[in-house]
């Protein structure tokens, strides 16, 4: 049977020449690979697979097999996919995960089976605080952090009348909580459209009536693209400043750069971070895929490098979960962000930067690093985690 069709919506990518090697490390990569919300998931997969290629198809010196499964942007489909990966494929590690509702749907069964989950994006508050788990690691951020940086940026610029728009799901609520934590006053308008919504006529009408100074929007995937197109078509006041999280200012959004030229965004990574590992990653990604990597790609690249470093420590073994967890927690790898270390809840301690959408000399839009907003930032939930 063709392995690609043996798992609905799956893509199999296996390291070559593993026939005579040791039993391969099996990674289940569960992410969104179809539909309007798929751009971040495709970027995740590409970043992870680039790292594996650069490592010679091995993780920790052991041949690696990656089974990428499309969660179809559905918690139910994700649970079914994870069940197959854990029980039938017997993967050693689960990675991927773009959307927090998907991760939260899968996490209980994964943790119950003692399957280690390394999220390359989704990072909800529920797993950072009281619900933290020794089997969970994030190579991205805690959901609130990027939005906290945006709140600081907005406050530092002296804006008072702020509108916040985010989807009505866990990461959207984390976004609202994060940005408000650093604002000097409460938003004059908060809107929570349905996750996946593509028509923003109602939201734009409310924005127009609210007389705001700045709009902060977190609208992942196709939501953000539709929003900026409809925002421009509605003839909104050009004096209104717009700010978004860096992961929304991805390649898909930059293809509409004329609509977001000069828009600020915040996050823990930028393509122009001045470190050797990041320069090598960006150059390799451009060569492999023909376009700039996104933050999603950078986080998944780091996830693969983290796994590689841990398996080097364990001699390629995954059966001793405590040893593997300790090796992962040590994070002995070179991140595209520079120094990388985990807090007690297995979320990164890291800087948060400001960037701005800028037109390059070649006419293409990029995100240019403009400053550091938060240094060695730790999420607010870590004190609730009992893994101290």
PDB file of N, CA and C in Angstrom, residues 255-304:
ATOM      1  N   UNK A 255       2.940  39.138   0.536  1.00  0.00           N
ATOM      2  CA  UNK A 255       2.603  39.182  -0.885  1.00  0.00           C
ATOM      3  C   UNK A 255       1.579  40.280  -1.166  1.00  0.00           C
ATOM      4  N   UNK A 256       0.979  40.804  -0.108  1.00  0.00           N
ATOM      5  CA  UNK A 256       0.078  41.957  -0.197  1.00  0.00           C
ATOM      6  C   UNK A 256       0.719  43.164   0.476  1.00  0.00           C
ATOM      7  N   UNK A 257       2.049  43.267   0.330  1.00  0.00           N
ATOM      8  CA  UNK A 257       2.820  44.263   1.059  1.00  0.00           C
ATOM      9  C   UNK A 257       2.407  45.695   0.811  1.00  0.00           C
ATOM     10  N   UNK A 258       1.876  45.983  -0.367  1.00  0.00           N
ATOM     11  CA  UNK A 258       1.444  47.357  -0.640  1.00  0.00           C
ATOM     12  C   UNK A 258       0.306  47.776   0.280  1.00  0.00           C
ATOM     13  N   UNK A 259      -0.411  46.805   0.847  1.00  0.00           N
ATOM     14  CA  UNK A 259      -1.517  47.115   1.754  1.00  0.00           C
ATOM     15  C   UNK A 259      -1.064  47.247   3.203  1.00  0.00           C
ATOM     16  N   UNK A 260       0.148  46.805   3.497  1.00  0.00           N
ATOM     17  CA  UNK A 260       0.629  46.856   4.890  1.00  0.00           C
ATOM     18  C   UNK A 260       1.995  47.507   4.989  1.00  0.00           C
ATOM     19  N   UNK A 261       2.394  48.248   3.968  1.00  0.00           N
ATOM     20  CA  UNK A 261       3.682  48.944   3.994  1.00  0.00           C
ATOM     21  C   UNK A 261       3.746  49.849   5.217  1.00  0.00           C
ATOM     22  N   UNK A 262       4.796  49.673   6.029  1.00  0.00           N
ATOM     23  CA  UNK A 262       4.971  50.482   7.227  1.00  0.00           C
ATOM     24  C   UNK A 262       4.256  49.985   8.460  1.00  0.00           C
ATOM     25  N   UNK A 263       3.511  48.888   8.355  1.00  0.00           N
ATOM     26  CA  UNK A 263       2.804  48.344   9.513  1.00  0.00           C
ATOM     27  C   UNK A 263       3.804  47.667  10.456  1.00  0.00           C
ATOM     28  N   UNK A 264       3.702  47.975  11.723  1.00  0.00           N
ATOM     29  CA  UNK A 264       4.597  47.399  12.727  1.00  0.00           C
ATOM     30  C   UNK A 264       4.110  46.018  13.148  1.00  0.00           C
ATOM     31  N   UNK A 265       5.048  45.167  13.538  1.00  0.00           N
ATOM     32  CA  UNK A 265       4.684  43.867  14.103  1.00  0.00           C
ATOM     33  C   UNK A 265       5.731  43.452  15.108  1.00  0.00           C
ATOM     34  N   UNK A 266       5.373  42.536  15.976  1.00  0.00           N
ATOM     35  CA  UNK A 266       6.240  42.167  17.097  1.00  0.00           C
ATOM     36  C   UNK A 266       6.378  40.654  17.206  1.00  0.00           C
ATOM     37  N   UNK A 267       7.541  40.204  17.642  1.00  0.00           N
ATOM     38  CA  UNK A 267       7.774  38.777  17.811  1.00  0.00           C
ATOM     39  C   UNK A 267       9.195  38.494  18.246  1.00  0.00           C
ATOM     40  N   UNK A 268       9.506  37.208  18.393  1.00  0.00           N
ATOM     41  CA  UNK A 268      10.790  36.814  18.952  1.00  0.00           C
ATOM     42  C   UNK A 268      11.848  36.497  17.900  1.00  0.00           C
ATOM     43  N   UNK A 269      11.503  36.652  16.621  1.00  0.00           N
ATOM     44  CA  UNK A 269      12.446  36.328  15.548  1.00  0.00           C
ATOM     45  C   UNK A 269      12.270  37.297  14.395  1.00  0.00           C
ATOM     46  N   UNK A 270      13.364  37.512  13.652  1.00  0.00           N
ATOM     47  CA  UNK A 270      13.309  38.273  12.412  1.00  0.00           C
ATOM     48  C   UNK A 270      14.361  37.707  11.472  1.00  0.00           C
ATOM     49  N   UNK A 271      14.090  37.768  10.173  1.00  0.00           N
ATOM     50  CA  UNK A 271      15.024  37.179   9.204  1.00  0.00           C
ATOM     51  C   UNK A 271      16.398  37.844   9.277  1.00  0.00           C
ATOM     52  N   UNK A 272      16.458  39.101   9.784  1.00  0.00           N
ATOM     53  CA  UNK A 272      17.722  39.824   9.835  1.00  0.00           C
ATOM     54  C   UNK A 272      18.345  39.853  11.222  1.00  0.00           C
ATOM     55  N   UNK A 273      17.950  38.933  12.112  1.00  0.00           N
ATOM     56  CA  UNK A 273      18.657  38.819  13.385  1.00  0.00           C
ATOM     57  C   UNK A 273      20.122  38.498  13.104  1.00  0.00           C
ATOM     58  N   UNK A 274      21.040  39.248  13.711  1.00  0.00           N
ATOM     59  CA  UNK A 274      22.455  39.127  13.340  1.00  0.00           C
ATOM     60  C   UNK A 274      23.208  38.022  14.078  1.00  0.00           C
ATOM     61  N   UNK A 275      22.856  36.768  13.787  1.00  0.00           N
ATOM     62  CA  UNK A 275      23.655  35.670  14.332  1.00  0.00           C
ATOM     63  C   UNK A 275      23.913  34.644  13.230  1.00  0.00           C
ATOM     64  N   UNK A 276      24.996  33.902  13.373  1.00  0.00           N
ATOM     65  CA  UNK A 276      25.452  32.993  12.320  1.00  0.00           C
ATOM     66  C   UNK A 276      24.417  31.934  11.980  1.00  0.00           C
ATOM     67  N   UNK A 277      23.769  31.361  13.000  1.00  0.00           N
ATOM     68  CA  UNK A 277      22.799  30.305  12.764  1.00  0.00           C
ATOM     69  C   UNK A 277      21.611  30.824  11.959  1.00  0.00           C
ATOM     70  N   UNK A 278      21.168  32.029  12.272  1.00  0.00           N
ATOM     71  CA  UNK A 278      20.028  32.595  11.556  1.00  0.00           C
ATOM     72  C   UNK A 278      20.380  32.915  10.110  1.00  0.00           C
ATOM     73  N   UNK A 279      21.558  33.455   9.884  1.00  0.00           N
ATOM     74  CA  UNK A 279      21.978  33.755   8.519  1.00  0.00           C
ATOM     75  C   UNK A 279      22.036  32.484   7.674  1.00  0.00           C
ATOM     76  N   UNK A 280      22.547  31.399   8.270  1.00  0.00           N
ATOM     77  CA  UNK A 280      22.630  30.120   7.546  1.00  0.00           C
ATOM     78  C   UNK A 280      21.237  29.580   7.249  1.00  0.00           C
ATOM     79  N   UNK A 281      20.331  29.682   8.222  1.00  0.00           N
ATOM     80  CA  UNK A 281      18.958  29.207   8.040  1.00  0.00           C
ATOM     81  C   UNK A 281      18.252  29.983   6.932  1.00  0.00           C
ATOM     82  N   UNK A 282      18.329  31.306   6.962  1.00  0.00           N
ATOM     83  CA  UNK A 282      17.641  32.130   5.970  1.00  0.00           C
ATOM     84  C   UNK A 282      18.180  31.839   4.571  1.00  0.00           C
ATOM     85  N   UNK A 283      19.519  31.736   4.445  1.00  0.00           N
ATOM     86  CA  UNK A 283      20.114  31.457   3.134  1.00  0.00           C
ATOM     87  C   UNK A 283      19.680  30.096   2.610  1.00  0.00           C
ATOM     88  N   UNK A 284      19.664  29.087   3.487  1.00  0.00           N
ATOM     89  CA  UNK A 284      19.268  27.733   3.081  1.00  0.00           C
ATOM     90  C   UNK A 284      17.799  27.681   2.710  1.00  0.00           C
ATOM     91  N   UNK A 285      16.964  28.395   3.454  1.00  0.00           N
ATOM     92  CA  UNK A 285      15.527  28.400   3.158  1.00  0.00           C
ATOM     93  C   UNK A 285      15.259  29.064   1.811  1.00  0.00           C
ATOM     94  N   UNK A 286      15.908  30.193   1.571  1.00  0.00           N
ATOM     95  CA  UNK A 286      15.748  30.884   0.290  1.00  0.00           C
ATOM     96  C   UNK A 286      16.154  29.983  -0.874  1.00  0.00           C
ATOM     97  N   UNK A 287      17.253  29.271  -0.693  1.00  0.00           N
ATOM     98  CA  UNK A 287      17.738  28.379  -1.746  1.00  0.00           C
ATOM     99  C   UNK A 287      16.771  27.224  -1.976  1.00  0.00           C
ATOM    100  N   UNK A 288      16.227  26.678  -0.891  1.00  0.00           N
ATOM    101  CA  UNK A 288      15.367  25.497  -0.984  1.00  0.00           C
ATOM    102  C   UNK A 288      13.967  25.831  -1.502  1.00  0.00           C
ATOM    103  N   UNK A 289      13.401  26.955  -1.055  1.00  0.00           N
ATOM    104  CA  UNK A 289      11.993  27.234  -1.340  1.00  0.00           C
ATOM    105  C   UNK A 289      11.753  28.491  -2.185  1.00  0.00           C
ATOM    106  N   UNK A 290      12.782  29.312  -2.365  1.00  0.00           N
ATOM    107  CA  UNK A 290      12.653  30.462  -3.242  1.00  0.00           C
ATOM    108  C   UNK A 290      11.968  31.667  -2.645  1.00  0.00           C
ATOM    109  N   UNK A 291      11.768  31.676  -1.339  1.00  0.00           N
ATOM    110  CA  UNK A 291      11.190  32.845  -0.684  1.00  0.00           C
ATOM    111  C   UNK A 291      11.685  32.917   0.754  1.00  0.00           C
ATOM    112  N   UNK A 292      11.485  34.076   1.372  1.00  0.00           N
ATOM    113  CA  UNK A 292      11.926  34.278   2.746  1.00  0.00           C
ATOM    114  C   UNK A 292      11.185  33.332   3.706  1.00  0.00           C
ATOM    115  N   UNK A 293      11.868  32.843   4.725  1.00  0.00           N
ATOM    116  CA  UNK A 293      11.164  32.046   5.738  1.00  0.00           C
ATOM    117  C   UNK A 293      10.277  32.928   6.601  1.00  0.00           C
ATOM    118  N   UNK A 294       9.274  32.321   7.167  1.00  0.00           N
ATOM    119  CA  UNK A 294       8.410  33.017   8.118  1.00  0.00           C
ATOM    120  C   UNK A 294       8.810  32.632   9.536  1.00  0.00           C
ATOM    121  N   UNK A 295       8.182  33.283  10.497  1.00  0.00           N
ATOM    122  CA  UNK A 295       8.422  32.919  11.890  1.00  0.00           C
ATOM    123  C   UNK A 295       8.030  31.458  12.149  1.00  0.00           C
ATOM    124  N   UNK A 296       6.975  30.986  11.486  1.00  0.00           N
ATOM    125  CA  UNK A 296       6.555  29.594  11.647  1.00  0.00           C
ATOM    126  C   UNK A 296       7.676  28.649  11.204  1.00  0.00           C
ATOM    127  N   UNK A 297       8.307  28.977  10.095  1.00  0.00           N
ATOM    128  CA  UNK A 297       9.412  28.148   9.590  1.00  0.00           C
ATOM    129  C   UNK A 297      10.572  28.149  10.568  1.00  0.00           C
ATOM    130  N   UNK A 298      10.877  29.315  11.111  1.00  0.00           N
ATOM    131  CA  UNK A 298      12.017  29.411  12.038  1.00  0.00           C
ATOM    132  C   UNK A 298      11.782  28.588  13.296  1.00  0.00           C
ATOM    133  N   UNK A 299      10.552  28.597  13.796  1.00  0.00           N
ATOM    134  CA  UNK A 299      10.222  27.859  15.016  1.00  0.00           C
ATOM    135  C   UNK A 299      10.280  26.350  14.793  1.00  0.00           C
ATOM    136  N   UNK A 300       9.814  25.895  13.626  1.00  0.00           N
ATOM    137  CA  UNK A 300       9.851  24.467  13.320  1.00  0.00           C
ATOM    138  C   UNK A 300      11.281  24.004  13.045  1.00  0.00           C
ATOM    139  N   UNK A 301      12.076  24.855  12.421  1.00  0.00           N
ATOM    140  CA  UNK A 301      13.503  24.564  12.223  1.00  0.00           C
ATOM    141  C   UNK A 301      14.173  24.350  13.581  1.00  0.00           C
ATOM    142  N   UNK A 302      13.868  25.245  14.521  1.00  0.00           N
ATOM    143  CA  UNK A 302      14.418  25.104  15.871  1.00  0.00           C
ATOM    144  C   UNK A 302      13.904  23.843  16.560  1.00  0.00           C
ATOM    145  N   UNK A 303      12.649  23.467  16.299  1.00  0.00           N
ATOM    146  CA  UNK A 303      12.113  22.240  16.902  1.00  0.00           C
ATOM    147  C   UNK A 303      12.922  21.030  16.471  1.00  0.00           C
ATOM    148  N   UNK A 304      13.251  20.962  15.178  1.00  0.00           N
ATOM    149  CA  UNK A 304      14.062  19.845  14.684  1.00  0.00           C
ATOM    150  C   UNK A 304      15.455  19.871  15.302  1.00  0.00           C
TER     151      UNK A 304
END
